[in-house]
mmCIF file of C-alpha atoms in Angstrom:
data_model
loop_
_atom_site.group_PDB
_atom_site.id
_atom_site.type_symbol
_atom_site.label_atom_id
_atom_site.label_comp_id
_atom_site.label_asym_id
_atom_site.label_seq_id
_atom_site.Cartn_x
_atom_site.Cartn_y
_atom_site.Cartn_z
ATOM 1 C CA UNK J 1 -114.593 60.130 165.317
ATOM 2 C CA UNK J 2 -113.946 62.770 167.959
ATOM 3 C CA UNK J 3 -112.298 61.958 171.257
ATOM 4 C CA UNK J 4 -111.737 65.484 172.516
ATOM 5 C CA UNK J 5 -107.974 64.895 172.279
ATOM 6 C CA UNK J 6 -106.747 67.186 169.510
ATOM 7 C CA UNK J 7 -103.736 65.155 168.356
ATOM 8 C CA UNK J 8 -105.656 61.863 168.468
ATOM 9 C CA UNK J 9 -108.457 63.399 166.418
ATOM 10 C CA UNK J 10 -106.084 65.101 163.968
ATOM 11 C CA UNK J 11 -104.088 61.951 163.305
ATOM 12 C CA UNK J 12 -107.245 59.868 162.868
ATOM 13 C CA UNK J 13 -108.618 62.373 160.367
ATOM 14 C CA UNK J 14 -105.234 62.453 158.631
ATOM 15 C CA UNK J 15 -105.238 58.649 158.337
ATOM 16 C CA UNK J 16 -108.644 58.828 156.643
ATOM 17 C CA UNK J 17 -107.258 61.445 154.242
ATOM 18 C CA UNK J 18 -104.248 59.205 153.569
ATOM 19 C CA UNK J 19 -106.581 56.329 152.693
ATOM 20 C CA UNK J 20 -108.375 58.542 150.172
ATOM 21 C CA UNK J 21 -105.094 59.793 148.689
ATOM 22 C CA UNK J 22 -103.602 56.296 148.390
ATOM 23 C CA UNK J 23 -106.746 55.179 146.580
ATOM 24 C CA UNK J 24 -105.997 57.937 144.076
ATOM 25 C CA UNK J 25 -102.439 56.615 143.772
ATOM 26 C CA UNK J 26 -103.758 53.093 143.237
ATOM 27 C CA UNK J 27 -106.116 54.330 140.516
ATOM 28 C CA UNK J 28 -103.009 55.681 138.786
ATOM 29 C CA UNK J 29 -101.234 52.334 139.286
ATOM 30 C CA UNK J 30 -98.746 53.853 141.749
ATOM 31 C CA UNK J 31 -99.076 50.871 144.081
ATOM 32 C CA UNK J 32 -95.632 50.792 145.722
ATOM 33 C CA UNK J 33 -95.628 54.417 146.866
ATOM 34 C CA UNK J 34 -99.299 54.127 147.796
ATOM 35 C CA UNK J 35 -98.667 51.129 150.042
ATOM 36 C CA UNK J 36 -95.714 52.796 151.767
ATOM 37 C CA UNK J 37 -97.666 55.999 152.261
ATOM 38 C CA UNK J 38 -100.672 54.153 153.657
ATOM 39 C CA UNK J 39 -98.507 52.273 156.172
ATOM 40 C CA UNK J 40 -96.593 55.274 157.465
ATOM 41 C CA UNK J 41 -99.511 57.725 157.320
ATOM 42 C CA UNK J 42 -101.863 55.479 159.287
ATOM 43 C CA UNK J 43 -99.114 54.498 161.722
ATOM 44 C CA UNK J 44 -98.786 58.074 162.982
ATOM 45 C CA UNK J 45 -102.235 57.959 164.557
ATOM 46 C CA UNK J 46 -101.863 54.375 165.716
ATOM 47 C CA UNK J 47 -98.791 55.314 167.750
ATOM 48 C CA UNK J 48 -100.379 58.494 169.093
ATOM 49 C CA UNK J 49 -103.392 56.427 170.133
ATOM 50 C CA UNK J 50 -101.174 53.804 171.752
ATOM 51 C CA UNK J 51 -99.399 56.534 173.725
ATOM 52 C CA UNK J 52 -102.699 57.382 175.400
ATOM 53 C CA UNK J 53 -102.484 54.104 177.342
ATOM 54 C CA UNK J 54 -98.782 54.124 178.088
ATOM 55 C CA UNK J 55 -97.277 52.596 181.212
ATOM 56 C CA UNK J 56 -94.890 55.447 182.026
ATOM 57 C CA UNK J 57 -93.793 58.911 180.934
ATOM 58 C CA UNK J 58 -90.819 57.306 179.148
ATOM 59 C CA UNK J 59 -93.183 54.954 177.298
ATOM 60 C CA UNK J 60 -95.389 57.934 176.362
ATOM 61 C CA UNK J 61 -92.400 59.810 174.931
ATOM 62 C CA UNK J 62 -91.209 56.687 173.113
ATOM 63 C CA UNK J 63 -94.577 56.190 171.390
ATOM 64 C CA UNK J 64 -94.612 59.821 170.306
ATOM 65 C CA UNK J 65 -91.060 59.500 168.974
ATOM 66 C CA UNK J 66 -92.225 56.567 166.863
ATOM 67 C CA UNK J 67 -95.141 58.688 165.646
ATOM 68 C CA UNK J 68 -92.643 61.441 164.736
ATOM 69 C CA UNK J 69 -90.556 58.950 162.734
ATOM 70 C CA UNK J 70 -93.638 57.718 160.894
ATOM 71 C CA UNK J 71 -94.586 61.328 160.157
ATOM 72 C CA UNK J 72 -91.119 61.903 158.700
ATOM 73 C CA UNK J 73 -91.503 58.813 156.498
ATOM 74 C CA UNK J 74 -94.910 60.040 155.407
ATOM 75 C CA UNK J 75 -93.403 63.398 154.506
ATOM 76 C CA UNK J 76 -90.776 61.606 152.423
ATOM 77 C CA UNK J 77 -93.373 59.621 150.453
ATOM 78 C CA UNK J 78 -95.481 62.738 149.891
ATOM 79 C CA UNK J 79 -92.431 64.659 148.682
ATOM 80 C CA UNK J 80 -91.691 61.856 146.227
ATOM 81 C CA UNK J 81 -95.239 62.228 144.922
ATOM 82 C CA UNK J 82 -94.749 65.973 144.606
ATOM 83 C CA UNK J 83 -91.530 65.713 142.643
ATOM 84 C CA UNK J 84 -91.986 62.507 140.637
ATOM 85 C CA UNK J 85 -93.435 62.868 137.176
ATOM 86 C CA UNK J 86 -96.946 61.497 136.778
ATOM 87 C CA UNK J 87 -97.795 61.290 140.483
ATOM 88 C CA UNK J 88 -100.665 63.144 142.116
ATOM 89 C CA UNK J 89 -99.913 65.440 145.052
ATOM 90 C CA UNK J 90 -102.189 66.978 147.667
ATOM 91 C CA UNK J 91 -100.879 70.235 149.159
ATOM 92 C CA UNK J 92 -103.611 70.328 151.820
ATOM 93 C CA UNK J 93 -102.666 66.827 152.968
ATOM 94 C CA UNK J 94 -99.040 67.930 153.163
ATOM 95 C CA UNK J 95 -99.994 71.004 155.202
ATOM 96 C CA UNK J 96 -101.992 68.840 157.618
ATOM 97 C CA UNK J 97 -98.956 66.607 158.057
ATOM 98 C CA UNK J 98 -96.711 69.595 158.829
ATOM 99 C CA UNK J 99 -99.164 70.755 161.516
ATOM 100 C CA UNK J 100 -99.273 67.254 163.027
ATOM 101 C CA UNK J 101 -95.477 67.147 163.056
ATOM 102 C CA UNK J 102 -95.292 70.464 164.917
ATOM 103 C CA UNK J 103 -97.738 69.260 167.556
ATOM 104 C CA UNK J 104 -96.034 65.891 167.992
ATOM 105 C CA UNK J 105 -92.628 67.551 168.358
ATOM 106 C CA UNK J 106 -94.043 70.002 170.895
ATOM 107 C CA UNK J 107 -95.585 67.138 172.893
ATOM 108 C CA UNK J 108 -92.247 65.302 172.911
ATOM 109 C CA UNK J 109 -90.366 68.439 173.958
ATOM 110 C CA UNK J 110 -92.846 69.336 176.702
ATOM 111 C CA UNK J 111 -92.995 65.770 177.987
ATOM 112 C CA UNK J 112 -89.206 65.582 178.205
ATOM 113 C CA UNK J 113 -89.131 68.842 180.145
ATOM 114 C CA UNK J 114 -91.581 67.517 182.727
ATOM 115 C CA UNK J 115 -89.392 64.440 183.277
ATOM 116 C CA UNK J 116 -86.304 66.481 184.141
#
């Protein structure tokens, strides 16, 4: 799915990648981490998408702050996978997340500046 909005498209693609990765976790019977990762990883894009129809600049910033929090949670779950024995880890997925985090933080920063 391509909308022409880079962050919407990136987070949607990331959510699809998260689904694939959590299926790998489930195959390895790592259900708890997989479920947490699926929730937070998919929520990033859901909040970014919701921000596209916000009612105000403050609402827009708020939705992106929620997306940033979900991205931080996703990073946490991925880092657990990286450091826990017997868990798969996907460096490319982690790199995509870091890029999404940079963009989200830049959007929040820029949006706050335009409010002042």
